[in-house]
Short mmCIF file of C-alpha atoms in Angstrom, two decimals:
data_model
loop_
_atom_site.label_atom_id
_atom_site.label_comp_id
_atom_site.label_asym_id
_atom_site.label_seq_id
_atom_site.Cartn_x
_atom_site.Cartn_y
_atom_site.Cartn_z
CA UNK A 1 120.83 86.05 -6.80
CA UNK A 2 120.89 89.90 -7.14
CA UNK A 3 118.32 91.70 -7.37
CA UNK A 4 117.52 93.59 -11.16
CA UNK A 5 116.90 97.24 -10.79
CA UNK A 6 114.04 98.21 -13.15
CA UNK A 7 113.73 102.01 -13.99
CA UNK A 8 111.17 103.85 -15.88
CA UNK A 9 113.37 104.35 -18.94
CA UNK A 10 114.42 101.00 -19.25
CA UNK A 11 111.86 99.58 -21.58
CA UNK A 12 113.68 95.86 -22.12
CA UNK A 13 113.13 95.00 -18.52
CA UNK A 14 109.24 96.65 -18.67
CA UNK A 15 108.71 94.27 -22.23
CA UNK A 16 110.12 91.14 -20.14
CA UNK A 17 107.50 91.39 -16.84
CA UNK A 18 104.80 92.74 -19.12
CA UNK A 19 105.83 89.02 -21.13
CA UNK A 20 105.76 87.02 -17.27
CA UNK A 21 102.58 88.52 -16.94
CA UNK A 22 101.37 87.17 -20.36
CA UNK A 23 102.37 84.45 -19.96
CA UNK A 24 101.25 83.56 -16.10
CA UNK A 25 98.39 81.73 -15.28
CA UNK A 26 98.46 81.90 -11.33
CA UNK A 27 99.54 85.45 -9.83
CA UNK A 28 99.36 85.94 -6.35
CA UNK A 29 99.99 89.86 -5.74
CA UNK A 30 100.43 91.41 -1.90
CA UNK A 31 100.40 94.85 -0.85
CA UNK A 32 100.65 97.45 1.21
CA UNK A 33 100.30 101.27 1.97
CA UNK A 34 102.20 102.63 -0.54
CA UNK A 35 99.56 101.93 -2.99
CA UNK A 36 97.15 103.77 -1.79
CA UNK A 37 99.03 106.98 -0.73
CA UNK A 38 97.55 108.54 -4.75
CA UNK A 39 93.69 108.04 -3.19
CA UNK A 40 95.19 110.23 -0.36
CA UNK A 41 94.95 108.09 2.34
CA UNK A 42 98.53 108.33 3.87
CA UNK A 43 100.62 105.21 6.03
CA UNK A 44 98.06 105.27 9.12
CA UNK A 45 101.73 105.01 11.56
CA UNK A 46 102.58 108.51 10.25
CA UNK A 47 98.91 109.75 10.18
CA UNK A 48 98.44 109.26 13.79
CA UNK A 49 101.61 110.49 14.20
CA UNK A 50 103.24 108.13 16.50
CA UNK A 51 104.42 104.32 16.02
CA UNK A 52 103.26 103.75 19.09
CA UNK A 53 98.87 104.19 18.54
CA UNK A 54 99.26 101.09 16.45
CA UNK A 55 101.10 98.64 19.25
CA UNK A 56 98.93 96.66 20.93
CA UNK A 57 99.56 98.22 24.28
CA UNK A 58 97.75 101.26 23.19
CA UNK A 59 94.27 99.52 23.87
CA UNK A 60 95.11 99.23 27.72
CA UNK A 61 97.15 102.63 28.04
CA UNK A 62 93.93 105.26 28.68
CA UNK A 63 95.60 108.48 28.22
CA UNK A 64 96.85 107.10 24.96
CA UNK A 65 93.78 105.26 24.06
CA UNK A 66 91.21 107.70 23.86
CA UNK A 67 93.64 109.36 21.15
CA UNK A 68 94.04 105.97 19.24
CA UNK A 69 90.17 105.53 18.53
CA UNK A 70 89.97 108.93 17.14
CA UNK A 71 92.38 109.06 14.92
CA UNK A 72 91.37 105.36 13.84
CA UNK A 73 87.73 106.58 13.14
CA UNK A 74 89.86 110.20 11.13
CA UNK A 75 91.19 107.32 8.85
CA UNK A 76 88.12 105.60 8.26
CA UNK A 77 86.04 108.35 7.29
CA UNK A 78 89.18 109.58 4.96
CA UNK A 79 88.68 105.60 3.20
CA UNK A 80 85.09 106.23 2.99
CA UNK A 81 85.62 108.85 1.17
CA UNK A 82 88.41 107.80 -1.22
CA UNK A 83 88.39 106.46 -4.24
CA UNK A 84 90.51 103.71 -5.72
CA UNK A 85 93.66 104.14 -7.47
CA UNK A 86 94.65 102.55 -10.54
CA UNK A 87 96.64 99.80 -9.06
CA UNK A 88 93.40 98.71 -7.03
CA UNK A 89 91.55 98.63 -10.03
CA UNK A 90 94.32 96.44 -11.54
CA UNK A 91 93.73 92.93 -9.36
CA UNK A 92 90.16 92.82 -10.44
CA UNK A 93 91.46 92.97 -14.59
CA UNK A 94 93.83 90.17 -13.10
CA UNK A 95 90.83 88.08 -11.42
CA UNK A 96 88.47 89.01 -14.68
CA UNK A 97 91.57 87.53 -16.91
CA UNK A 98 91.19 84.30 -15.11
CA UNK A 99 95.28 84.79 -13.74
CA UNK A 100 94.99 86.17 -9.96
CA UNK A 101 95.60 83.38 -7.67
CA UNK A 102 94.79 85.42 -4.48
CA UNK A 103 95.33 88.58 -3.58
CA UNK A 104 96.89 89.60 -0.06
CA UNK A 105 96.99 93.26 1.42
CA UNK A 106 98.29 94.66 4.58
CA UNK A 107 95.84 97.62 3.82
CA UNK A 108 92.61 98.55 6.40
CA UNK A 109 91.38 100.70 4.26
CA UNK A 110 88.91 98.39 2.72
CA UNK A 111 88.91 99.98 -0.89
CA UNK A 112 89.29 96.62 -2.12
CA UNK A 113 85.39 96.25 -2.12
CA UNK A 114 85.15 99.77 -4.00
CA UNK A 115 86.53 97.80 -6.61
CA UNK A 116 84.26 94.70 -5.87
CA UNK A 117 87.02 92.32 -4.46
CA UNK A 118 85.49 89.85 -1.52
CA UNK A 119 87.35 90.05 1.75
CA UNK A 120 84.90 87.97 3.63
CA UNK A 121 87.18 84.99 5.28
CA UNK A 122 84.73 82.86 5.58
CA UNK A 123 84.15 82.35 2.49
CA UNK A 124 88.05 79.99 2.47
CA UNK A 125 90.21 79.38 0.14
CA UNK A 126 87.97 78.16 -2.46
CA UNK A 127 87.72 75.07 -4.85
CA UNK A 128 90.22 75.06 -8.23
CA UNK A 129 89.91 71.68 -9.15
CA UNK A 130 89.03 70.05 -13.01
CA UNK A 131 85.40 69.87 -12.13
CA UNK A 132 84.86 72.81 -9.63
CA UNK A 133 85.73 76.65 -9.51
CA UNK A 134 84.38 78.19 -6.28
CA UNK A 135 87.07 81.18 -6.14
CA UNK A 136 86.93 81.39 -2.60
CA UNK A 137 87.53 84.63 -1.43
CA UNK A 138 89.56 87.53 -3.47
CA UNK A 139 91.31 89.62 -1.15
CA UNK A 140 92.64 88.65 2.26
CA UNK A 141 93.02 91.86 5.06
CA UNK A 142 95.77 90.55 6.23
CA UNK A 143 96.05 93.56 8.75
CA UNK A 144 91.55 93.30 9.15
CA UNK A 145 89.65 96.72 8.13
CA UNK A 146 88.68 99.73 9.22
CA UNK A 147 85.23 99.38 8.16
CA UNK A 148 83.59 96.79 11.38
CA UNK A 149 84.31 97.14 15.26
CA UNK A 150 85.41 93.85 17.34
CA UNK A 151 84.14 93.13 20.54
CA UNK A 152 87.64 91.05 22.40
CA UNK A 153 85.73 89.34 24.60
CA UNK A 154 82.85 87.55 22.24
CA UNK A 155 84.67 88.44 19.24
CA UNK A 156 81.44 89.32 17.51
CA UNK A 157 81.81 92.47 14.97
CA UNK A 158 79.32 95.50 14.78
CA UNK A 159 79.10 98.02 11.93
CA UNK A 160 80.22 101.42 12.99
CA UNK A 161 77.46 103.66 12.16
CA UNK A 162 74.83 101.66 13.79
CA UNK A 163 73.94 103.40 16.94
CA UNK A 164 75.79 106.24 16.12
CA UNK A 165 78.82 104.89 17.61
CA UNK A 166 81.25 106.06 14.93
CA UNK A 167 80.35 109.75 16.68
CA UNK A 168 81.41 107.59 20.34
CA UNK A 169 84.48 106.64 18.31
CA UNK A 170 85.78 110.02 17.40
CA UNK A 171 85.29 111.49 20.78
CA UNK A 172 87.94 108.79 22.53
CA UNK A 173 85.20 106.29 23.85
CA UNK A 174 84.95 102.79 23.42
CA UNK A 175 81.48 102.03 22.97
CA UNK A 176 80.25 98.65 24.60
CA UNK A 177 79.26 95.60 22.69
CA UNK A 178 75.47 94.80 21.43
CA UNK A 179 76.37 91.21 20.89
CA UNK A 180 77.88 90.92 24.85
CA UNK A 181 74.24 92.86 26.12
CA UNK A 182 72.11 90.70 24.18
CA UNK A 183 73.63 87.70 26.23
CA UNK A 184 73.57 89.35 29.62
CA UNK A 185 70.00 90.29 29.55
CA UNK A 186 69.18 86.97 28.35
CA UNK A 187 70.71 85.69 31.41
CA UNK A 188 69.26 88.01 33.60
CA UNK A 189 65.27 87.11 32.27
CA UNK A 190 66.32 83.82 33.02
CA UNK A 191 67.13 84.74 37.03
CA UNK A 192 70.65 84.28 36.51
CA UNK A 193 73.88 85.90 36.97
CA UNK A 194 74.90 89.21 34.64
CA UNK A 195 77.57 88.78 32.38
CA UNK A 196 80.80 91.53 31.85
CA UNK A 197 80.04 93.68 28.63
CA UNK A 198 82.59 93.56 25.87
CA UNK A 199 84.43 97.31 24.81
CA UNK A 200 84.13 97.48 21.06
CA UNK A 201 87.94 98.36 19.46
CA UNK A 202 89.07 98.78 15.55
CA UNK A 203 89.11 95.08 14.27
CA UNK A 204 92.22 95.65 13.08
CA UNK A 205 95.73 93.56 13.97
CA UNK A 206 97.71 96.15 15.95
CA UNK A 207 101.88 95.28 16.23
CA UNK A 208 102.66 92.55 18.41
CA UNK A 209 99.24 91.36 18.67
CA UNK A 210 98.14 87.79 17.52
CA UNK A 211 95.37 87.70 14.94
CA UNK A 212 92.37 86.71 15.80
CA UNK A 213 91.51 85.39 12.65
CA UNK A 214 95.09 83.52 12.03
CA UNK A 215 94.10 80.26 11.59
CA UNK A 216 91.98 81.22 8.59
CA UNK A 217 94.11 83.43 6.62
CA UNK A 218 97.23 80.34 7.51
CA UNK A 219 94.90 77.54 5.51
CA UNK A 220 94.03 79.94 2.91
CA UNK A 221 97.82 80.71 2.32
CA UNK A 222 99.03 76.72 2.61
CA UNK A 223 95.92 76.53 -0.05
CA UNK A 224 97.37 79.17 -2.25
CA UNK A 225 100.99 77.66 -2.09
CA UNK A 226 99.81 74.14 -3.30
CA UNK A 227 98.71 75.63 -6.74
CA UNK A 228 101.83 77.01 -7.18
CA UNK A 229 101.90 79.73 -8.66
CA UNK A 230 104.03 81.51 -11.63
CA UNK A 231 104.25 85.11 -10.24
CA UNK A 232 104.41 87.19 -7.39
CA UNK A 233 103.87 90.63 -7.46
CA UNK A 234 104.86 93.17 -4.34
CA UNK A 235 103.88 96.83 -4.37
CA UNK A 236 103.53 99.41 -1.95
CA UNK A 237 104.95 97.76 0.59
CA UNK A 238 108.75 98.12 2.73
CA UNK A 239 107.97 94.26 3.65
CA UNK A 240 108.99 95.07 7.40
CA UNK A 241 106.45 92.79 8.95
CA UNK A 242 107.54 89.63 9.93
CA UNK A 243 103.97 87.96 8.80
CA UNK A 244 104.46 89.33 5.20
CA UNK A 245 108.18 88.59 4.88
CA UNK A 246 107.38 85.17 5.46
CA UNK A 247 104.46 85.35 3.43
CA UNK A 248 106.57 86.25 0.26
CA UNK A 249 108.99 84.12 1.15
CA UNK A 250 106.87 80.76 1.06
CA UNK A 251 105.75 82.18 -2.11
CA UNK A 252 108.90 83.20 -3.59
CA UNK A 253 110.02 79.55 -2.86
CA UNK A 254 107.51 77.64 -4.65
CA UNK A 255 107.61 80.23 -7.43
CA UNK A 256 111.02 80.14 -8.40
CA UNK A 257 110.88 75.90 -8.31
CA UNK A 258 108.71 76.39 -11.20
CA UNK A 259 111.26 78.66 -13.06
CA UNK A 260 108.58 81.66 -12.20
CA UNK A 261 109.61 85.39 -11.01
CA UNK A 262 108.95 87.87 -8.23
CA UNK A 263 108.19 91.28 -9.23
CA UNK A 264 108.91 93.85 -6.86
CA UNK A 265 107.10 97.83 -7.07
CA UNK A 266 108.34 100.30 -4.60
CA UNK A 267 109.93 103.89 -4.79
CA UNK A 268 111.75 102.58 -1.89
CA UNK A 269 115.12 99.65 -2.54
CA UNK A 270 114.49 96.39 -1.54
CA UNK A 271 117.22 95.45 1.67
CA UNK A 272 120.27 93.35 0.48
CA UNK A 273 118.49 90.30 2.32
CA UNK A 274 116.15 89.92 -0.49
CA UNK A 275 118.44 88.80 -2.85
CA UNK A 276 117.68 85.30 -4.28
CA UNK A 277 113.55 86.34 -3.08
CA UNK A 278 113.03 89.44 -5.28
CA UNK A 279 113.68 88.73 -9.05
CA UNK A 280 112.98 92.57 -10.20
CA UNK A 281 112.79 95.74 -8.57
CA UNK A 282 110.82 98.37 -10.49
CA UNK A 283 112.14 101.48 -9.31
CA UNK A 284 108.58 103.36 -9.83
CA UNK A 285 105.44 105.03 -8.73
CA UNK A 286 102.62 101.64 -8.51
CA UNK A 287 100.27 103.42 -10.39
CA UNK A 288 102.81 104.56 -13.73
CA UNK A 289 104.04 101.31 -13.70
CA UNK A 290 100.31 99.72 -13.85
CA UNK A 291 99.81 102.48 -16.49
CA UNK A 292 102.59 101.12 -18.43
CA UNK A 293 102.24 97.27 -18.21
CA UNK A 294 98.44 97.59 -19.28
CA UNK A 295 100.17 99.56 -22.52
CA UNK A 296 102.30 96.25 -23.32
CA UNK A 297 99.30 93.64 -22.07
CA UNK A 298 95.89 95.39 -22.43
CA UNK A 299 93.93 92.16 -21.76
CA UNK A 300 94.55 92.05 -18.39
CA UNK A 301 92.63 95.69 -18.42
CA UNK A 302 89.45 95.99 -15.97
CA UNK A 303 87.22 97.37 -18.05
CA UNK A 304 87.32 101.25 -16.40
CA UNK A 305 91.36 101.17 -16.87
CA UNK A 306 90.53 100.45 -20.88
CA UNK A 307 88.10 102.79 -21.57
CA UNK A 308 90.16 105.38 -19.75
CA UNK A 309 93.14 103.96 -21.49
CA UNK A 310 91.48 104.17 -25.33
CA UNK A 311 87.86 106.02 -25.17
CA UNK A 312 84.27 104.91 -24.46
CA UNK A 313 83.39 102.32 -27.21
CA UNK A 314 87.23 101.06 -28.80
CA UNK A 315 88.23 98.96 -25.41
CA UNK A 316 86.94 96.03 -27.19
CA UNK A 317 88.87 96.27 -30.39
CA UNK A 318 92.26 96.88 -28.31
CA UNK A 319 91.13 93.47 -26.54
CA UNK A 320 90.55 91.87 -29.61
CA UNK A 321 93.93 93.06 -31.51
CA UNK A 322 95.62 91.02 -28.31
CA UNK A 323 93.75 88.17 -29.03
CA UNK A 324 90.57 88.71 -26.25
CA UNK A 325 88.05 86.48 -26.65
CA UNK A 326 84.70 87.95 -25.42
CA UNK A 327 83.14 85.13 -25.80
CA UNK A 328 85.61 82.61 -23.51
CA UNK A 329 86.76 85.98 -21.17
CA UNK A 330 90.13 85.35 -21.70
CA UNK A 331 93.07 85.69 -24.70
CA UNK A 332 93.67 83.19 -27.74
CA UNK A 333 97.19 83.93 -26.56
CA UNK A 334 98.86 80.67 -26.50
CA UNK A 335 101.21 80.81 -22.71
CA UNK A 336 104.23 79.69 -22.15
CA UNK A 337 104.33 76.27 -19.88
CA UNK A 338 105.88 77.02 -16.79
CA UNK A 339 104.80 73.57 -15.29
CA UNK A 340 107.52 71.75 -13.73
CA UNK A 341 107.54 67.66 -15.44
#
């Protein structure tokens, strides 16, 4: 089935999409670098000027490795001072409305954490049975993050800001792993042979590299597919990496079995190969589309967005006009039953 092309002036289709979000009870979101450009963070591949700097072979190249460490450190500094966009703030609104299954992102800037989404994979998928409502992790960082450094030897992680490590990586150097040092020192105190010390590297997943947390991510994805979501929202990504392609297709398959929809918001047209997977292509800036959706479905707004839209003190009136019950934390609208019989 052909993808429906939706432009900014196509009010009929935009309203249809907004109605989908109002009716849906289980939404999965997938995002890429395009949602962070309005925050002043460019696509990492292009900001470093060379795609090879994001290939795993860079770690074994003594000439390219210092440039990689320097460039990644500069990206991390940019992201630390960047403010989340309207699109970033949209996802917590879905969570607080009880509609978000999970947020998956290819981004490594950690702006999701600034809007209150948890990213610790150790929280797991959560348990959403009838009697247990433990959410688990809100946001799955598919490609890791700029926040920490990781040791490929012991798999321990540590912060960049400790022991002046950021200054070392900015200079293109590889800090030694403190955990490996402690293990080696403990052995020598006992009269045992010292062990080798790992060199810290950015905790991100490079091209053609095996994700060290792949098993944990896969378990969460399997759990979310079993929940049978009814809407998949994809924003700001070209859908070129193999892992994200497979993720989107797995969710789209189960969503279409429920007569649900897959919405793709991006300024770049999806390839023809996505026919039958993507239902709507919204040809618009992500922040602009989110603003339009909030105008049509104010009950999905986070409190900060409602203040932005209506002025402080008016946001609860807007929510009440949409049937929002502040005691229940959700809309009183009768949702469309999308469940298969």
